[in-house]
CSV table of C-alpha atoms in Angstrom, one decimal:
chain,number,residue,atom,x,y,z
A,1473,MET,CA,0.0,0.0,0.0
A,1474,ARG,CA,1.4,3.4,-1.0
A,1475,VAL,CA,2.4,5.8,1.8
A,1476,ASP,CA,-0.2,8.4,0.8
A,1477,LYS,CA,-2.9,5.8,1.0
A,1478,GLN,CA,-1.7,4.6,4.3
A,1479,VAL,CA,-1.7,8.2,5.6
A,1480,ALA,CA,-5.2,8.8,4.2
A,1481,ASP,CA,-6.5,5.6,5.7
A,1482,LEU,CA,-5.0,6.4,9.2
A,1483,LEU,CA,-6.5,9.9,9.2
A,1484,THR,CA,-9.9,8.5,8.3
A,1485,LYS,CA,-9.8,5.8,11.0
A,1486,TYR,CA,-8.4,8.2,13.7
A,1487,LYS,CA,-11.0,10.8,13.1
A,1488,LYS,CA,-13.8,8.2,13.2
A,1489,ILE,CA,-12.5,6.7,16.5
A,1490,PHE,CA,-12.1,10.2,18.0
A,1491,SER,CA,-15.7,11.1,17.1
A,1492,GLU,CA,-17.2,7.8,18.4
A,1493,ILE,CA,-15.1,7.1,21.5
A,1494,ALA,CA,-14.8,9.9,24.2
A,1495,PRO,CA,-11.2,10.8,25.0
A,1496,PRO,CA,-10.2,10.4,28.7
A,1497,ASP,CA,-11.1,13.1,31.1
A,1498,TRP,CA,-7.5,13.5,32.1
A,1499,ALA,CA,-6.2,14.4,28.6
A,1500,VAL,CA,-5.0,17.9,27.7
A,1501,GLU,CA,-7.4,20.2,26.1
A,1502,ASN,CA,-7.0,22.5,23.0
A,1503,ARG,CA,-6.8,26.1,24.4
A,1504,VAL,CA,-8.8,27.5,21.4
A,1505,SER,CA,-11.6,25.0,21.1
A,1506,GLY,CA,-11.6,23.6,24.6
A,1507,GLU,CA,-11.9,20.1,23.2
A,1508,LYS,CA,-9.5,17.3,24.0
A,1509,ILE,CA,-6.4,17.5,21.7
A,1510,CYS,CA,-6.8,14.7,19.1
A,1511,PRO,CA,-4.2,12.0,18.8
A,1512,SER,CA,-1.8,12.2,15.9
A,1513,ILE,CA,-1.4,9.4,13.4
A,1514,PRO,CA,2.1,7.9,13.2
A,1515,PHE,CA,4.8,9.4,11.3
A,1516,VAL,CA,5.0,7.3,8.1
A,1517,GLY,CA,8.2,7.5,6.2
A,1518,LYS,CA,8.0,8.1,2.5
A,1519,ASN,CA,9.9,4.9,1.9
A,1520,TYR,CA,8.1,2.8,4.6
A,1521,HIS,CA,6.0,1.0,2.1
A,1522,LEU,CA,9.1,0.2,-0.1
A,1523,SER,CA,11.3,-1.1,2.8
A,1524,LYS,CA,12.3,-4.8,2.7
A,1525,ASN,CA,11.1,-4.9,6.3
A,1526,LYS,CA,8.5,-2.5,7.6
A,1527,VAL,CA,9.6,-1.3,11.0
A,1528,LEU,CA,7.2,0.4,13.4
A,1529,ILE,CA,8.6,2.1,16.5
A,1530,TYR,CA,6.6,3.2,19.6
A,1531,ALA,CA,7.9,5.6,22.1
A,1532,SER,CA,6.1,6.1,25.4
A,1533,ALA,CA,3.2,8.5,25.8
A,1534,GLU,CA,2.5,11.9,24.4
A,1535,ASN,CA,3.9,14.7,26.5
A,1536,LEU,CA,2.3,18.2,26.2
A,1537,THR,CA,3.5,19.8,29.2
A,1538,TYR,CA,5.2,22.5,27.1
A,1539,TYR,CA,1.8,23.4,25.6
A,1540,GLU,CA,0.1,23.7,29.0
A,1541,LYS,CA,2.8,26.2,30.2
A,1542,ASP,CA,3.0,28.3,27.0
A,1543,GLU,CA,0.2,30.7,26.1
A,1544,SER,CA,1.3,31.3,22.6
A,1545,LYS,CA,-0.6,30.0,19.5
A,1546,ASN,CA,0.4,26.5,18.4
A,1547,ASP,CA,-0.6,25.3,15.0
A,1548,LEU,CA,0.6,21.8,15.6
A,1549,LEU,CA,-2.0,21.3,18.3
A,1550,GLU,CA,-4.7,23.9,17.6
A,1551,THR,CA,-5.4,23.4,13.8
A,1552,GLU,CA,-6.2,20.6,11.4
A,1553,ILE,CA,-2.5,19.6,11.0
A,1554,ALA,CA,-2.7,18.3,14.7
A,1555,TRP,CA,-4.0,15.0,13.2
A,1556,ASN,CA,-0.6,14.5,11.4
A,1557,ARG,CA,1.7,16.6,13.6
A,1558,ARG,CA,4.5,14.1,13.5
A,1559,ARG,CA,5.1,14.8,9.7
A,1560,TYR,CA,4.3,18.5,10.0
A,1561,SER,CA,6.7,18.9,12.9
A,1562,ILE,CA,9.7,18.0,10.7
A,1563,ASP,CA,8.9,20.7,8.3
A,1564,LEU,CA,8.5,23.3,11.1
A,1565,ASN,CA,11.9,22.5,12.5
A,1566,PRO,CA,14.2,22.1,9.4
A,1567,GLU,CA,17.4,23.0,11.2
A,1568,SER,CA,17.3,20.3,14.0
A,1569,ILE,CA,20.2,18.0,14.0
A,1570,PHE,CA,17.8,15.1,14.2
A,1571,PRO,CA,14.3,14.9,12.6
A,1572,ASN,CA,11.8,16.5,15.0
A,1573,VAL,CA,8.6,14.3,14.9
A,1574,HIS,CA,7.1,15.8,18.2
A,1575,ILE,CA,8.4,12.8,20.1
A,1576,SER,CA,11.3,13.7,22.4
A,1577,PRO,CA,13.4,10.5,22.3
A,1578,VAL,CA,13.3,10.6,18.5
A,1579,ASN,CA,14.0,14.4,18.4
A,1580,ASN,CA,17.1,14.2,20.6
A,1581,GLY,CA,18.5,11.3,18.4
A,1582,GLY,CA,18.5,8.5,21.1
A,1583,LEU,CA,15.7,6.4,19.8
A,1584,LEU,CA,16.7,6.9,16.1
A,1585,ALA,CA,20.3,5.8,16.9
A,1586,THR,CA,19.0,2.7,18.7
A,1587,VAL,CA,16.8,1.7,15.7
A,1588,ALA,CA,19.6,2.4,13.3
A,1589,LEU,CA,22.0,0.1,15.3
A,1590,LEU,CA,19.5,-2.7,15.4
A,1591,ALA,CA,18.7,-2.3,11.8
A,1592,ASP,CA,22.3,-2.4,10.8
A,1593,TRP,CA,23.2,-5.4,12.9
A,1594,HIS,CA,20.4,-7.4,11.6
A,1595,ASN,CA,20.2,-6.1,8.0
A,1596,LEU,CA,16.6,-4.9,8.4
A,1597,LEU,CA,16.6,-1.8,6.4
A,1598,LYS,CA,18.4,0.3,3.7
A,1599,MET,CA,20.8,2.3,5.9
A,1600,SER,CA,21.8,6.0,5.5
A,1601,PRO,CA,24.3,8.2,7.4
A,1602,ASP,CA,21.8,11.0,7.1
A,1603,PRO,CA,19.1,10.7,9.9
A,1604,TYR,CA,16.6,12.6,7.7
A,1605,GLU,CA,17.0,10.0,5.0
A,1606,PHE,CA,17.0,7.1,7.5
A,1607,ILE,CA,13.8,8.0,9.2
A,1608,GLU,CA,11.9,8.0,5.9
A,1609,ASN,CA,12.2,4.1,6.0
A,1610,LEU,CA,10.4,4.0,9.4
A,1611,SER,CA,7.0,4.6,11.0
A,1612,ILE,CA,7.0,6.1,14.5
A,1613,ASP,CA,4.5,7.1,17.1
A,1614,ASN,CA,3.8,7.2,20.8
A,1615,LEU,CA,2.1,4.2,22.4
A,1616,GLY,CA,0.1,6.4,24.7
A,1617,LYS,CA,-1.9,8.7,22.3
A,1618,TYR,CA,-3.0,11.2,24.9
A,1619,SER,CA,-1.1,13.5,27.3
A,1620,ILE,CA,-2.1,13.8,31.0
A,1621,LYS,CA,-3.0,17.3,32.2
A,1622,THR,CA,-0.3,18.3,34.6
A,1623,ILE,CA,-1.7,21.7,35.8
A,1624,GLY,CA,1.8,23.1,35.7
A,1625,GLY,CA,3.5,20.1,37.2
A,1626,PRO,CA,6.1,17.6,35.7
A,1627,ASN,CA,5.2,15.3,32.9
A,1628,LYS,CA,3.5,12.0,33.9
A,1629,ASP,CA,4.3,8.8,32.2
A,1630,TYR,CA,1.6,6.2,32.2
A,1631,ILE,CA,3.3,3.6,30.0
A,1632,SER,CA,2.6,0.7,32.5
A,1633,SER,CA,-0.9,1.7,33.4
A,1634,LEU,CA,-3.5,-0.4,31.7
A,1635,SER,CA,-6.4,1.8,32.7
A,1636,MET,CA,-4.9,4.7,30.9
A,1637,LEU,CA,-3.3,2.8,28.0
A,1638,GLU,CA,-6.6,1.3,27.1
A,1639,HIS,CA,-7.8,4.6,25.7
A,1640,SER,CA,-5.2,4.3,23.0
A,1641,PHE,CA,-6.0,0.6,22.0
A,1642,PRO,CA,-8.4,1.5,19.2
A,1643,TYR,CA,-5.8,3.7,17.6
A,1644,ILE,CA,-2.9,1.3,18.1
A,1645,GLY,CA,-5.2,-1.4,16.5
A,1646,SER,CA,-5.6,0.9,13.5
A,1647,ASP,CA,-1.9,1.4,13.2
A,1648,LEU,CA,-1.2,-2.3,13.0
A,1649,ASP,CA,-4.1,-3.0,10.7
A,1650,ILE,CA,-3.0,-0.3,8.2
A,1651,LEU,CA,0.8,-0.2,8.5
A,1652,LYS,CA,1.2,-4.0,8.7
A,1653,PRO,CA,4.7,-3.9,10.3
A,1654,ASP,CA,7.2,-6.8,10.1
A,1655,TYR,CA,9.1,-5.5,13.2
A,1656,ILE,CA,7.8,-3.5,16.1
A,1657,LEU,CA,9.9,-1.8,18.8
A,1658,ILE,CA,8.0,-1.1,22.0
A,1659,PRO,CA,8.9,0.1,25.5
A,1660,LYS,CA,9.4,-3.1,27.5
A,1661,LYS,CA,7.5,-1.7,30.5
A,1662,ALA,CA,4.4,-1.4,28.3
A,1663,TYR,CA,4.8,-4.8,26.7
A,1664,ALA,CA,5.0,-6.3,30.2
A,1665,VAL,CA,1.3,-5.3,30.6
A,1666,ARG,CA,-0.6,-8.5,29.6
A,1667,SER,CA,-3.4,-6.8,27.7
A,1668,VAL,CA,-0.8,-4.8,25.7
A,1669,GLU,CA,1.0,-7.9,24.7
A,1670,ASP,CA,-2.3,-9.6,23.8
A,1671,LEU,CA,-3.3,-6.7,21.6
A,1672,PHE,CA,-0.1,-6.8,19.6
A,1673,ILE,CA,-0.2,-10.6,19.3
A,1674,ARG,CA,-3.8,-10.4,18.1
A,1675,LYS,CA,-3.4,-7.5,15.7
A,1676,ALA,CA,0.1,-8.3,14.4
A,1677,PRO,CA,0.6,-12.1,14.7
A,1678,ASN,CA,3.4,-12.3,12.2
A,1679,ALA,CA,5.4,-9.4,13.4
A,1680,ILE,CA,8.6,-9.7,15.4
A,1681,ILE,CA,8.2,-7.6,18.6
A,1682,ILE,CA,11.3,-6.2,20.2
A,1683,PRO,CA,10.8,-4.7,23.7
A,1684,ILE,CA,13.4,-2.1,24.5
A,1685,TYR,CA,14.4,0.4,27.2
A,1686,GLN,CA,12.8,3.8,27.2
A,1687,LEU,CA,15.2,6.3,25.8
A,1688,THR,CA,15.0,8.8,28.7
A,1689,SER,CA,17.9,10.5,30.5
A,1690,THR,CA,17.0,8.8,33.7
A,1691,VAL,CA,16.9,5.3,32.1
A,1692,ILE,CA,20.1,5.9,30.2
A,1693,ASN,CA,22.1,7.8,32.7
A,1694,CYS,CA,21.1,6.0,35.9
A,1695,HIS,CA,20.2,2.5,34.9
A,1696,ILE,CA,21.8,1.3,31.6
A,1697,ALA,CA,25.1,3.1,31.9
A,1698,ASN,CA,25.8,1.5,35.3
A,1699,LYS,CA,25.1,-2.0,34.0
A,1700,LEU,CA,27.5,-2.3,31.2
A,1701,SER,CA,31.0,-3.9,31.6
A,1702,GLU,CA,34.0,-2.5,29.9
A,1703,GLU,CA,34.2,-5.7,27.8
A,1704,HIS,CA,30.6,-5.4,26.6
A,1705,MET,CA,31.1,-1.7,25.8
A,1706,THR,CA,34.3,-2.5,23.8
A,1707,GLU,CA,32.4,-5.1,21.8
A,1708,VAL,CA,29.5,-2.9,21.1
A,1709,LYS,CA,31.6,0.0,20.0
A,1710,GLN,CA,33.6,-2.3,17.6
A,1711,LYS,CA,30.3,-3.4,16.0
A,1712,THR,CA,28.8,0.1,15.7
A,1713,PRO,CA,29.2,1.9,12.4
A,1714,GLN,CA,31.0,5.3,12.5
A,1715,TYR,CA,28.0,7.3,11.3
A,1716,ILE,CA,25.9,5.9,14.2
A,1717,LYS,CA,28.8,6.9,16.7
A,1718,ASN,CA,28.7,10.3,15.2
A,1719,TRP,CA,24.9,10.5,15.8
A,1720,VAL,CA,25.5,9.5,19.4
A,1721,ASP,CA,28.0,12.2,19.8
A,1722,ASP,CA,25.4,14.7,18.7
A,1723,ILE,CA,22.9,13.5,21.3
A,1724,LYS,CA,22.4,16.0,24.2
A,1725,GLY,CA,21.7,15.1,27.8
A,1726,LEU,CA,22.5,11.4,27.6
A,1727,LYS,CA,25.6,9.6,28.8
A,1728,LYS,CA,27.5,8.4,25.7
A,1729,ASP,CA,28.4,5.1,27.3
A,1730,GLY,CA,24.8,4.5,28.2
A,1731,MET,CA,23.8,5.1,24.6
């Protein structure tokens, strides 16, 4: 299925679900309309449908704390383009080192470098030293499609809460039906929730599912970096292509050894 057809089908399905199933009470509202902010369809790379393996990546949950704190107009969330804000965000941030798809662990390069390393080691995709070219082979979204209202407080991650994740299940099901991925990368804390695992097995029975760490500064700097032996680090670095090492060097806020 062509990428434009996939995008059109996702938009149709998401709008239908949003109109028929009430969003959760705890979700962030559009400051202009007062309605709940709609979920975005996944970023679908221009070459996703042509890839020898279709790779779908899920990050954690939507985080709109910046929107709650900022009073200025925001076209990405307050206009029609909100439905496809992953794609539009790249065009609004053309000078970013890594493609900005409105998902922090992708924007800072951490998740993209992780996917590139796995894809290189296992020959999953056509590789490119340019992150903007590489990302066009992928599809990417958050697993949690809504952002929790924080009322000025810190972001709240609900990736292991079934009662909150269930609001995203209809949208995730549509992703899997339309994108038909061969490989799925998903936060391991979410996949440990039995109902989440059941959903993916039911909707994507032939996909290979790879649970991974969340690419946050706390996880990388405090957990992963302290677990790695020098021998392991040496082996990984020897097997890592130079351009991915260069990407890691450009990542801000994460310990390089952890990455």
